[in-house]
């Protein structure tokens, strides 16, 4: 007979995270975000554990820069056609594709971050 699992005490560091529609620049895993005092916050990858202070774009592909410091032109969007080969809920696409609203299988996909004017 299996013994019941002991309740796990949640560390304050692990509490209050929200799942956001952004993918980690390091491993393409799903990002978590929690608001902080004075309008700040913290982003963290649910897969590799990478962290960044501020908005999710500080860790996701939407905020990726080229070697010259210009925006890389990539955006995180919800995957309209999840398959066994590509099961991720959030994927990265060029900004030209992200600005279009795509309707497939009743799912509306669109850019989920703030546009970058750079």
mmCIF file of C-alpha atoms in Angstrom:
data_model
loop_
_atom_site.group_PDB
_atom_site.id
_atom_site.type_symbol
_atom_site.label_atom_id
_atom_site.label_comp_id
_atom_site.label_asym_id
_atom_site.label_seq_id
_atom_site.Cartn_x
_atom_site.Cartn_y
_atom_site.Cartn_z
ATOM 1 C CA UNK A 1 0.000 0.000 0.000
ATOM 2 C CA UNK A 2 1.329 3.427 -0.927
ATOM 3 C CA UNK A 3 1.769 5.957 1.809
ATOM 4 C CA UNK A 4 0.166 9.360 1.272
ATOM 5 C CA UNK A 5 2.499 12.081 0.015
ATOM 6 C CA UNK A 6 3.540 14.635 2.565
ATOM 7 C CA UNK A 7 2.319 18.145 1.807
ATOM 8 C CA UNK A 8 5.107 20.278 0.410
ATOM 9 C CA UNK A 9 5.612 23.676 1.944
ATOM 10 C CA UNK A 10 5.875 26.318 -0.786
ATOM 11 C CA UNK A 11 8.886 28.564 -0.536
ATOM 12 C CA UNK A 12 8.073 32.273 -0.829
ATOM 13 C CA UNK A 13 10.458 32.425 -3.831
ATOM 14 C CA UNK A 14 8.261 29.907 -5.690
ATOM 15 C CA UNK A 15 4.897 31.589 -4.994
ATOM 16 C CA UNK A 16 2.985 34.030 -7.202
ATOM 17 C CA UNK A 17 4.248 33.125 -10.695
ATOM 18 C CA UNK A 18 2.011 33.525 -13.780
ATOM 19 C CA UNK A 19 2.382 31.501 -16.976
ATOM 20 C CA UNK A 20 2.851 33.926 -19.899
ATOM 21 C CA UNK A 21 2.781 33.427 -23.662
ATOM 22 C CA UNK A 22 6.492 33.912 -24.214
ATOM 23 C CA UNK A 23 9.382 31.528 -24.937
ATOM 24 C CA UNK A 24 12.830 31.612 -23.303
ATOM 25 C CA UNK A 25 15.684 32.932 -25.475
ATOM 26 C CA UNK A 26 18.035 30.365 -23.967
ATOM 27 C CA UNK A 27 16.094 27.102 -24.296
ATOM 28 C CA UNK A 28 12.712 28.096 -25.882
ATOM 29 C CA UNK A 29 10.900 26.843 -22.762
ATOM 30 C CA UNK A 30 7.765 28.522 -21.424
ATOM 31 C CA UNK A 31 8.233 31.651 -19.306
ATOM 32 C CA UNK A 32 6.768 32.488 -15.939
ATOM 33 C CA UNK A 33 6.420 36.063 -14.686
ATOM 34 C CA UNK A 34 5.510 37.702 -11.414
ATOM 35 C CA UNK A 35 4.901 41.339 -10.685
ATOM 36 C CA UNK A 36 7.198 43.148 -8.327
ATOM 37 C CA UNK A 37 7.031 46.300 -6.241
ATOM 38 C CA UNK A 38 6.927 49.679 -8.032
ATOM 39 C CA UNK A 39 5.741 48.165 -11.327
ATOM 40 C CA UNK A 40 8.793 45.925 -11.754
ATOM 41 C CA UNK A 41 8.757 42.185 -11.898
ATOM 42 C CA UNK A 42 10.753 39.083 -12.609
ATOM 43 C CA UNK A 43 10.696 36.584 -15.478
ATOM 44 C CA UNK A 44 11.830 32.980 -15.118
ATOM 45 C CA UNK A 45 12.013 30.045 -17.520
ATOM 46 C CA UNK A 46 10.001 27.022 -16.400
ATOM 47 C CA UNK A 47 12.459 24.722 -18.211
ATOM 48 C CA UNK A 48 16.044 25.937 -17.696
ATOM 49 C CA UNK A 49 15.481 28.243 -14.701
ATOM 50 C CA UNK A 50 17.032 31.340 -16.319
ATOM 51 C CA UNK A 51 15.896 34.594 -14.670
ATOM 52 C CA UNK A 52 15.640 38.237 -15.679
ATOM 53 C CA UNK A 53 14.465 41.331 -13.839
ATOM 54 C CA UNK A 54 11.528 43.206 -15.350
ATOM 55 C CA UNK A 55 9.132 42.213 -18.121
ATOM 56 C CA UNK A 56 9.111 38.812 -19.897
ATOM 57 C CA UNK A 57 10.664 40.427 -23.014
ATOM 58 C CA UNK A 58 13.900 40.756 -21.023
ATOM 59 C CA UNK A 59 14.218 36.951 -21.284
ATOM 60 C CA UNK A 60 12.038 36.001 -24.267
ATOM 61 C CA UNK A 61 12.628 36.112 -28.028
ATOM 62 C CA UNK A 62 10.561 39.319 -28.374
ATOM 63 C CA UNK A 63 13.413 41.227 -26.739
ATOM 64 C CA UNK A 64 16.246 39.530 -28.669
ATOM 65 C CA UNK A 65 18.803 41.922 -30.167
ATOM 66 C CA UNK A 66 21.322 41.522 -32.976
ATOM 67 C CA UNK A 67 25.059 42.002 -32.436
ATOM 68 C CA UNK A 68 24.616 45.669 -33.381
ATOM 69 C CA UNK A 69 21.916 46.183 -30.731
ATOM 70 C CA UNK A 70 18.909 46.345 -33.085
ATOM 71 C CA UNK A 71 15.752 44.346 -32.470
ATOM 72 C CA UNK A 72 16.091 40.872 -34.038
ATOM 73 C CA UNK A 73 12.536 40.974 -35.408
ATOM 74 C CA UNK A 74 11.261 37.863 -33.602
ATOM 75 C CA UNK A 75 8.039 37.451 -31.657
ATOM 76 C CA UNK A 76 6.557 34.838 -29.341
ATOM 77 C CA UNK A 77 3.092 33.639 -30.420
ATOM 78 C CA UNK A 78 0.691 30.873 -29.465
ATOM 79 C CA UNK A 79 1.202 27.834 -31.699
ATOM 80 C CA UNK A 80 -1.930 27.460 -33.887
ATOM 81 C CA UNK A 81 -1.150 23.859 -34.930
ATOM 82 C CA UNK A 82 0.396 21.790 -32.164
ATOM 83 C CA UNK A 83 1.619 18.400 -33.378
ATOM 84 C CA UNK A 84 3.695 15.582 -31.872
ATOM 85 C CA UNK A 85 6.646 16.990 -33.859
ATOM 86 C CA UNK A 86 6.055 20.533 -32.528
ATOM 87 C CA UNK A 87 4.102 20.286 -29.260
ATOM 88 C CA UNK A 88 5.083 23.696 -27.834
ATOM 89 C CA UNK A 89 2.201 26.019 -26.949
ATOM 90 C CA UNK A 90 4.347 29.072 -27.695
ATOM 91 C CA UNK A 91 6.588 29.361 -30.747
ATOM 92 C CA UNK A 92 8.867 32.041 -32.189
ATOM 93 C CA UNK A 93 8.150 33.586 -35.605
ATOM 94 C CA UNK A 94 9.427 36.568 -37.623
ATOM 95 C CA UNK A 95 7.607 39.788 -36.731
ATOM 96 C CA UNK A 96 5.939 39.921 -40.185
ATOM 97 C CA UNK A 97 4.073 36.689 -39.434
ATOM 98 C CA UNK A 98 3.269 37.634 -35.850
ATOM 99 C CA UNK A 99 1.433 40.811 -36.830
ATOM 100 C CA UNK A 100 -1.112 38.811 -38.825
ATOM 101 C CA UNK A 101 -4.059 37.237 -37.082
ATOM 102 C CA UNK A 102 -4.222 33.588 -38.078
ATOM 103 C CA UNK A 103 -7.325 31.493 -37.561
ATOM 104 C CA UNK A 104 -6.861 27.744 -37.706
ATOM 105 C CA UNK A 105 -8.962 25.097 -36.042
ATOM 106 C CA UNK A 106 -10.838 27.777 -34.102
ATOM 107 C CA UNK A 107 -7.642 29.138 -32.515
ATOM 108 C CA UNK A 108 -6.774 32.796 -32.963
ATOM 109 C CA UNK A 109 -3.037 33.461 -32.887
ATOM 110 C CA UNK A 110 -1.517 36.903 -32.663
ATOM 111 C CA UNK A 111 1.468 38.754 -31.270
ATOM 112 C CA UNK A 112 1.333 38.639 -27.492
ATOM 113 C CA UNK A 113 3.877 41.279 -26.431
ATOM 114 C CA UNK A 114 4.428 44.973 -26.867
ATOM 115 C CA UNK A 115 5.804 46.127 -30.250
ATOM 116 C CA UNK A 116 9.380 47.354 -30.249
ATOM 117 C CA UNK A 117 9.932 50.623 -32.137
ATOM 118 C CA UNK A 118 13.693 50.177 -32.423
#
